[in-house]
């Protein structure tokens, strides 16, 4: 045993909607009806949001990263 755990939850289409790790890292994801990733947000401060046209072509992507990664947070 490595002394940690992780947990996934899924939306109705089988896409991962949340992930949690026992050492503190987590993320949330939201998909559109076509299975394309609309939003991603994690516990390190990274955020991404996309928009798509009616053909599934990505029109815009907005990204932010607000927290400096510290390796010591997971050790």
PDB file of N, CA and C in Angstrom:
ATOM      1  N   UNK A   1       0.828  -1.193   0.000  1.00  0.00           N
ATOM      2  CA  UNK A   1       0.000   0.000   0.000  1.00  0.00           C
ATOM      3  C   UNK A   1       0.868   1.251   0.000  1.00  0.00           C
ATOM      4  N   UNK A   2       0.437   2.233  -0.759  1.00  0.00           N
ATOM      5  CA  UNK A   2       1.187   3.486  -0.846  1.00  0.00           C
ATOM      6  C   UNK A   2       0.659   4.537   0.117  1.00  0.00           C
ATOM      7  N   UNK A   3      -0.410   4.259   0.819  1.00  0.00           N
ATOM      8  CA  UNK A   3      -0.918   5.190   1.813  1.00  0.00           C
ATOM      9  C   UNK A   3      -1.719   6.349   1.264  1.00  0.00           C
ATOM     10  N   UNK A   4      -2.280   6.228   0.088  1.00  0.00           N
ATOM     11  CA  UNK A   4      -3.136   7.275  -0.442  1.00  0.00           C
ATOM     12  C   UNK A   4      -4.299   6.655  -1.197  1.00  0.00           C
ATOM     13  N   UNK A   5      -5.299   7.484  -1.502  1.00  0.00           N
ATOM     14  CA  UNK A   5      -6.460   7.027  -2.257  1.00  0.00           C
ATOM     15  C   UNK A   5      -6.849   8.113  -3.251  1.00  0.00           C
ATOM     16  N   UNK A   6      -7.643   7.756  -4.218  1.00  0.00           N
ATOM     17  CA  UNK A   6      -8.232   8.718  -5.134  1.00  0.00           C
ATOM     18  C   UNK A   6      -9.641   8.278  -5.467  1.00  0.00           C
ATOM     19  N   UNK A   7     -10.462   9.249  -5.868  1.00  0.00           N
ATOM     20  CA  UNK A   7     -11.880   9.004  -6.085  1.00  0.00           C
ATOM     21  C   UNK A   7     -12.338   9.770  -7.325  1.00  0.00           C
ATOM     22  N   UNK A   8     -13.091   9.105  -8.167  1.00  0.00           N
ATOM     23  CA  UNK A   8     -13.675   9.724  -9.357  1.00  0.00           C
ATOM     24  C   UNK A   8     -15.192   9.723  -9.239  1.00  0.00           C
ATOM     25  N   UNK A   9     -15.832  10.755  -9.779  1.00  0.00           N
ATOM     26  CA  UNK A   9     -17.270  10.721 -10.029  1.00  0.00           C
ATOM     27  C   UNK A   9     -17.468  11.006 -11.510  1.00  0.00           C
ATOM     28  N   UNK A  10     -18.580  10.511 -12.047  1.00  0.00           N
ATOM     29  CA  UNK A  10     -18.830  10.593 -13.481  1.00  0.00           C
ATOM     30  C   UNK A  10     -20.171  11.239 -13.756  1.00  0.00           C
ATOM     31  N   UNK A  11     -20.279  11.913 -14.899  1.00  0.00           N
ATOM     32  CA  UNK A  11     -21.576  12.459 -15.307  1.00  0.00           C
ATOM     33  C   UNK A  11     -22.396  11.367 -15.984  1.00  0.00           C
ATOM     34  N   UNK A  12     -23.586  11.701 -16.448  1.00  0.00           N
ATOM     35  CA  UNK A  12     -24.485  10.694 -17.032  1.00  0.00           C
ATOM     36  C   UNK A  12     -23.965  10.111 -18.340  1.00  0.00           C
ATOM     37  N   UNK A  13     -22.995  10.784 -18.984  1.00  0.00           N
ATOM     38  CA  UNK A  13     -22.409  10.280 -20.221  1.00  0.00           C
ATOM     39  C   UNK A  13     -21.114   9.492 -19.991  1.00  0.00           C
ATOM     40  N   UNK A  14     -20.739   9.312 -18.735  1.00  0.00           N
ATOM     41  CA  UNK A  14     -19.536   8.552 -18.433  1.00  0.00           C
ATOM     42  C   UNK A  14     -18.258   9.362 -18.403  1.00  0.00           C
ATOM     43  N   UNK A  15     -18.352  10.684 -18.525  1.00  0.00           N
ATOM     44  CA  UNK A  15     -17.176  11.546 -18.432  1.00  0.00           C
ATOM     45  C   UNK A  15     -16.828  11.801 -16.972  1.00  0.00           C
ATOM     46  N   UNK A  16     -15.546  11.885 -16.669  1.00  0.00           N
ATOM     47  CA  UNK A  16     -15.121  12.190 -15.298  1.00  0.00           C
ATOM     48  C   UNK A  16     -15.535  13.617 -14.967  1.00  0.00           C
ATOM     49  N   UNK A  17     -16.341  13.789 -13.915  1.00  0.00           N
ATOM     50  CA  UNK A  17     -16.760  15.135 -13.528  1.00  0.00           C
ATOM     51  C   UNK A  17     -15.961  15.659 -12.346  1.00  0.00           C
ATOM     52  N   UNK A  18     -15.539  14.781 -11.438  1.00  0.00           N
ATOM     53  CA  UNK A  18     -14.669  15.214 -10.341  1.00  0.00           C
ATOM     54  C   UNK A  18     -13.631  14.144 -10.042  1.00  0.00           C
ATOM     55  N   UNK A  19     -12.495  14.619  -9.555  1.00  0.00           N
ATOM     56  CA  UNK A  19     -11.409  13.742  -9.124  1.00  0.00           C
ATOM     57  C   UNK A  19     -10.901  14.295  -7.811  1.00  0.00           C
ATOM     58  N   UNK A  20     -10.689  13.421  -6.837  1.00  0.00           N
ATOM     59  CA  UNK A  20     -10.145  13.830  -5.540  1.00  0.00           C
ATOM     60  C   UNK A  20      -9.037  12.870  -5.153  1.00  0.00           C
ATOM     61  N   UNK A  21      -7.938  13.423  -4.671  1.00  0.00           N
ATOM     62  CA  UNK A  21      -6.792  12.635  -4.215  1.00  0.00           C
ATOM     63  C   UNK A  21      -6.630  12.886  -2.723  1.00  0.00           C
ATOM     64  N   UNK A  22      -6.275  11.858  -1.983  1.00  0.00           N
ATOM     65  CA  UNK A  22      -6.171  11.973  -0.531  1.00  0.00           C
ATOM     66  C   UNK A  22      -5.103  12.957  -0.085  1.00  0.00           C
ATOM     67  N   UNK A  23      -4.187  13.301  -0.944  1.00  0.00           N
ATOM     68  CA  UNK A  23      -3.136  14.257  -0.568  1.00  0.00           C
ATOM     69  C   UNK A  23      -3.481  15.687  -0.974  1.00  0.00           C
ATOM     70  N   UNK A  24      -4.737  15.924  -1.330  1.00  0.00           N
ATOM     71  CA  UNK A  24      -5.214  17.291  -1.495  1.00  0.00           C
ATOM     72  C   UNK A  24      -5.517  17.756  -2.900  1.00  0.00           C
ATOM     73  N   UNK A  25      -5.012  17.082  -3.930  1.00  0.00           N
ATOM     74  CA  UNK A  25      -5.280  17.546  -5.289  1.00  0.00           C
ATOM     75  C   UNK A  25      -6.674  17.115  -5.721  1.00  0.00           C
ATOM     76  N   UNK A  26      -7.380  18.008  -6.392  1.00  0.00           N
ATOM     77  CA  UNK A  26      -8.699  17.669  -6.927  1.00  0.00           C
ATOM     78  C   UNK A  26      -8.968  18.508  -8.166  1.00  0.00           C
ATOM     79  N   UNK A  27      -9.930  18.050  -8.971  1.00  0.00           N
ATOM     80  CA  UNK A  27     -10.382  18.854 -10.097  1.00  0.00           C
ATOM     81  C   UNK A  27     -11.836  18.564 -10.398  1.00  0.00           C
ATOM     82  N   UNK A  28     -12.449  19.522 -11.098  1.00  0.00           N
ATOM     83  CA  UNK A  28     -13.826  19.405 -11.563  1.00  0.00           C
ATOM     84  C   UNK A  28     -13.836  19.680 -13.060  1.00  0.00           C
ATOM     85  N   UNK A  29     -14.672  18.938 -13.800  1.00  0.00           N
ATOM     86  CA  UNK A  29     -14.792  19.117 -15.237  1.00  0.00           C
ATOM     87  C   UNK A  29     -16.263  19.123 -15.629  1.00  0.00           C
ATOM     88  N   UNK A  30     -16.601  19.927 -16.629  1.00  0.00           N
ATOM     89  CA  UNK A  30     -17.945  19.976 -17.169  1.00  0.00           C
ATOM     90  C   UNK A  30     -17.849  19.804 -18.681  1.00  0.00           C
ATOM     91  N   UNK A  31     -18.726  18.968 -19.232  1.00  0.00           N
ATOM     92  CA  UNK A  31     -18.737  18.678 -20.670  1.00  0.00           C
ATOM     93  C   UNK A  31     -20.051  19.129 -21.287  1.00  0.00           C
ATOM     94  N   UNK A  32     -20.030  19.389 -22.603  1.00  0.00           N
ATOM     95  CA  UNK A  32     -21.286  19.664 -23.296  1.00  0.00           C
ATOM     96  C   UNK A  32     -21.906  18.351 -23.756  1.00  0.00           C
ATOM     97  N   UNK A  33     -23.043  18.415 -24.434  1.00  0.00           N
ATOM     98  CA  UNK A  33     -23.762  17.205 -24.839  1.00  0.00           C
ATOM     99  C   UNK A  33     -22.995  16.382 -25.877  1.00  0.00           C
ATOM    100  N   UNK A  34     -22.007  16.981 -26.539  1.00  0.00           N
ATOM    101  CA  UNK A  34     -21.190  16.263 -27.516  1.00  0.00           C
ATOM    102  C   UNK A  34     -19.949  15.624 -26.898  1.00  0.00           C
ATOM    103  N   UNK A  35     -19.765  15.821 -25.600  1.00  0.00           N
ATOM    104  CA  UNK A  35     -18.615  15.240 -24.918  1.00  0.00           C
ATOM    105  C   UNK A  35     -17.365  16.091 -24.946  1.00  0.00           C
ATOM    106  N   UNK A  36     -17.479  17.338 -25.421  1.00  0.00           N
ATOM    107  CA  UNK A  36     -16.333  18.251 -25.433  1.00  0.00           C
ATOM    108  C   UNK A  36     -16.221  18.947 -24.084  1.00  0.00           C
ATOM    109  N   UNK A  37     -15.003  19.125 -23.625  1.00  0.00           N
ATOM    110  CA  UNK A  37     -14.759  19.734 -22.323  1.00  0.00           C
ATOM    111  C   UNK A  37     -15.091  21.224 -22.359  1.00  0.00           C
ATOM    112  N   UNK A  38     -16.037  21.647 -21.508  1.00  0.00           N
ATOM    113  CA  UNK A  38     -16.411  23.051 -21.422  1.00  0.00           C
ATOM    114  C   UNK A  38     -15.593  23.778 -20.365  1.00  0.00           C
ATOM    115  N   UNK A  39     -15.500  23.179 -19.175  1.00  0.00           N
ATOM    116  CA  UNK A  39     -14.790  23.827 -18.072  1.00  0.00           C
ATOM    117  C   UNK A  39     -13.934  22.817 -17.325  1.00  0.00           C
ATOM    118  N   UNK A  40     -12.782  23.298 -16.880  1.00  0.00           N
ATOM    119  CA  UNK A  40     -11.883  22.507 -16.038  1.00  0.00           C
ATOM    120  C   UNK A  40     -11.366  23.434 -14.956  1.00  0.00           C
ATOM    121  N   UNK A  41     -11.380  22.967 -13.709  1.00  0.00           N
ATOM    122  CA  UNK A  41     -10.884  23.762 -12.590  1.00  0.00           C
ATOM    123  C   UNK A  41     -10.213  22.809 -11.615  1.00  0.00           C
ATOM    124  N   UNK A  42      -8.975  23.122 -11.203  1.00  0.00           N
ATOM    125  CA  UNK A  42      -8.315  22.245 -10.238  1.00  0.00           C
ATOM    126  C   UNK A  42      -7.894  22.990  -8.985  1.00  0.00           C
ATOM    127  N   UNK A  43      -7.474  22.217  -7.988  1.00  0.00           N
ATOM    128  CA  UNK A  43      -7.130  22.773  -6.690  1.00  0.00           C
ATOM    129  C   UNK A  43      -5.815  23.527  -6.688  1.00  0.00           C
ATOM    130  N   UNK A  44      -5.058  23.480  -7.783  1.00  0.00           N
ATOM    131  CA  UNK A  44      -3.828  24.264  -7.889  1.00  0.00           C
ATOM    132  C   UNK A  44      -4.075  25.646  -8.484  1.00  0.00           C
ATOM    133  N   UNK A  45      -5.327  25.962  -8.799  1.00  0.00           N
ATOM    134  CA  UNK A  45      -5.670  27.279  -9.317  1.00  0.00           C
ATOM    135  C   UNK A  45      -5.760  27.360 -10.821  1.00  0.00           C
ATOM    136  N   UNK A  46      -5.672  26.226 -11.518  1.00  0.00           N
ATOM    137  CA  UNK A  46      -5.779  26.249 -12.968  1.00  0.00           C
ATOM    138  C   UNK A  46      -7.249  26.198 -13.356  1.00  0.00           C
ATOM    139  N   UNK A  47      -7.623  27.046 -14.319  1.00  0.00           N
ATOM    140  CA  UNK A  47      -8.999  27.101 -14.787  1.00  0.00           C
ATOM    141  C   UNK A  47      -8.983  27.238 -16.308  1.00  0.00           C
ATOM    142  N   UNK A  48      -9.826  26.484 -16.990  1.00  0.00           N
ATOM    143  CA  UNK A  48      -9.953  26.564 -18.439  1.00  0.00           C
ATOM    144  C   UNK A  48     -11.426  26.490 -18.802  1.00  0.00           C
ATOM    145  N   UNK A  49     -11.835  27.333 -19.757  1.00  0.00           N
ATOM    146  CA  UNK A  49     -13.222  27.339 -20.219  1.00  0.00           C
ATOM    147  C   UNK A  49     -13.228  27.505 -21.730  1.00  0.00           C
ATOM    148  N   UNK A  50     -13.998  26.668 -22.434  1.00  0.00           N
ATOM    149  CA  UNK A  50     -14.046  26.698 -23.892  1.00  0.00           C
ATOM    150  C   UNK A  50     -15.470  26.892 -24.394  1.00  0.00           C
ATOM    151  N   UNK A  51     -15.582  27.441 -25.594  1.00  0.00           N
ATOM    152  CA  UNK A  51     -16.865  27.503 -26.295  1.00  0.00           C
ATOM    153  C   UNK A  51     -16.683  26.837 -27.655  1.00  0.00           C
ATOM    154  N   UNK A  52     -17.783  26.291 -28.187  1.00  0.00           N
ATOM    155  CA  UNK A  52     -17.763  25.541 -29.443  1.00  0.00           C
ATOM    156  C   UNK A  52     -18.883  26.005 -30.357  1.00  0.00           C
ATOM    157  N   UNK A  53     -18.683  25.851 -31.662  1.00  0.00           N
ATOM    158  CA  UNK A  53     -19.762  26.133 -32.601  1.00  0.00           C
ATOM    159  C   UNK A  53     -20.645  24.897 -32.750  1.00  0.00           C
ATOM    160  N   UNK A  54     -21.661  24.970 -33.623  1.00  0.00           N
ATOM    161  CA  UNK A  54     -22.620  23.867 -33.766  1.00  0.00           C
ATOM    162  C   UNK A  54     -21.999  22.609 -34.370  1.00  0.00           C
ATOM    163  N   UNK A  55     -20.817  22.719 -34.964  1.00  0.00           N
ATOM    164  CA  UNK A  55     -20.123  21.560 -35.536  1.00  0.00           C
ATOM    165  C   UNK A  55     -19.102  20.941 -34.577  1.00  0.00           C
ATOM    166  N   UNK A  56     -19.021  21.493 -33.367  1.00  0.00           N
ATOM    167  CA  UNK A  56     -18.071  20.964 -32.393  1.00  0.00           C
ATOM    168  C   UNK A  56     -16.685  21.558 -32.497  1.00  0.00           C
ATOM    169  N   UNK A  57     -16.519  22.602 -33.320  1.00  0.00           N
ATOM    170  CA  UNK A  57     -15.225  23.257 -33.471  1.00  0.00           C
ATOM    171  C   UNK A  57     -15.023  24.232 -32.315  1.00  0.00           C
ATOM    172  N   UNK A  58     -13.873  24.140 -31.654  1.00  0.00           N
ATOM    173  CA  UNK A  58     -13.605  25.030 -30.527  1.00  0.00           C
ATOM    174  C   UNK A  58     -13.403  26.459 -31.021  1.00  0.00           C
ATOM    175  N   UNK A  59     -14.207  27.378 -30.495  1.00  0.00           N
ATOM    176  CA  UNK A  59     -14.134  28.781 -30.902  1.00  0.00           C
ATOM    177  C   UNK A  59     -13.205  29.581 -29.996  1.00  0.00           C
ATOM    178  N   UNK A  60     -13.352  29.419 -28.705  1.00  0.00           N
ATOM    179  CA  UNK A  60     -12.529  30.174 -27.747  1.00  0.00           C
ATOM    180  C   UNK A  60     -12.095  29.264 -26.617  1.00  0.00           C
ATOM    181  N   UNK A  61     -10.976  29.602 -26.026  1.00  0.00           N
ATOM    182  CA  UNK A  61     -10.509  28.925 -24.819  1.00  0.00           C
ATOM    183  C   UNK A  61      -9.896  29.982 -23.908  1.00  0.00           C
ATOM    184  N   UNK A  62     -10.372  30.031 -22.698  1.00  0.00           N
ATOM    185  CA  UNK A  62      -9.854  30.968 -21.707  1.00  0.00           C
ATOM    186  C   UNK A  62      -9.141  30.153 -20.642  1.00  0.00           C
ATOM    187  N   UNK A  63      -7.921  30.529 -20.301  1.00  0.00           N
ATOM    188  CA  UNK A  63      -7.152  29.816 -19.284  1.00  0.00           C
ATOM    189  C   UNK A  63      -6.625  30.801 -18.255  1.00  0.00           C
ATOM    190  N   UNK A  64      -6.610  30.369 -17.017  1.00  0.00           N
ATOM    191  CA  UNK A  64      -5.946  31.136 -15.969  1.00  0.00           C
ATOM    192  C   UNK A  64      -5.202  30.158 -15.077  1.00  0.00           C
ATOM    193  N   UNK A  65      -4.126  30.613 -14.503  1.00  0.00           N
ATOM    194  CA  UNK A  65      -3.375  29.812 -13.539  1.00  0.00           C
ATOM    195  C   UNK A  65      -2.942  30.746 -12.446  1.00  0.00           C
ATOM    196  N   UNK A  66      -3.503  30.574 -11.256  1.00  0.00           N
ATOM    197  CA  UNK A  66      -3.324  31.582 -10.216  1.00  0.00           C
ATOM    198  C   UNK A  66      -2.457  31.145  -9.046  1.00  0.00           C
ATOM    199  N   UNK A  67      -1.973  29.918  -9.039  1.00  0.00           N
ATOM    200  CA  UNK A  67      -1.235  29.439  -7.873  1.00  0.00           C
ATOM    201  C   UNK A  67       0.070  28.790  -8.312  1.00  0.00           C
ATOM    202  N   UNK A  68       1.127  29.098  -7.618  1.00  0.00           N
ATOM    203  CA  UNK A  68       2.418  28.475  -7.911  1.00  0.00           C
ATOM    204  C   UNK A  68       2.405  27.058  -7.360  1.00  0.00           C
ATOM    205  N   UNK A  69       2.775  26.095  -8.199  1.00  0.00           N
ATOM    206  CA  UNK A  69       2.832  24.695  -7.776  1.00  0.00           C
ATOM    207  C   UNK A  69       3.946  24.508  -6.769  1.00  0.00           C
ATOM    208  N   UNK A  70       3.622  23.914  -5.648  1.00  0.00           N
ATOM    209  CA  UNK A  70       4.621  23.604  -4.630  1.00  0.00           C
ATOM    210  C   UNK A  70       4.657  22.101  -4.439  1.00  0.00           C
ATOM    211  N   UNK A  71       5.770  21.488  -4.747  1.00  0.00           N
ATOM    212  CA  UNK A  71       5.902  20.036  -4.651  1.00  0.00           C
ATOM    213  C   UNK A  71       5.633  19.572  -3.218  1.00  0.00           C
ATOM    214  N   UNK A  72       6.009  20.369  -2.252  1.00  0.00           N
ATOM    215  CA  UNK A  72       5.844  19.968  -0.841  1.00  0.00           C
ATOM    216  C   UNK A  72       4.384  19.761  -0.443  1.00  0.00           C
ATOM    217  N   UNK A  73       3.454  20.301  -1.214  1.00  0.00           N
ATOM    218  CA  UNK A  73       2.038  20.127  -0.880  1.00  0.00           C
ATOM    219  C   UNK A  73       1.635  18.661  -0.994  1.00  0.00           C
ATOM    220  N   UNK A  74       2.308  17.886  -1.830  1.00  0.00           N
ATOM    221  CA  UNK A  74       1.926  16.496  -2.042  1.00  0.00           C
ATOM    222  C   UNK A  74       2.878  15.513  -1.400  1.00  0.00           C
ATOM    223  N   UNK A  75       3.867  15.989  -0.694  1.00  0.00           N
ATOM    224  CA  UNK A  75       4.817  15.064  -0.072  1.00  0.00           C
ATOM    225  C   UNK A  75       4.634  15.004   1.429  1.00  0.00           C
TER     226      UNK A  75
END
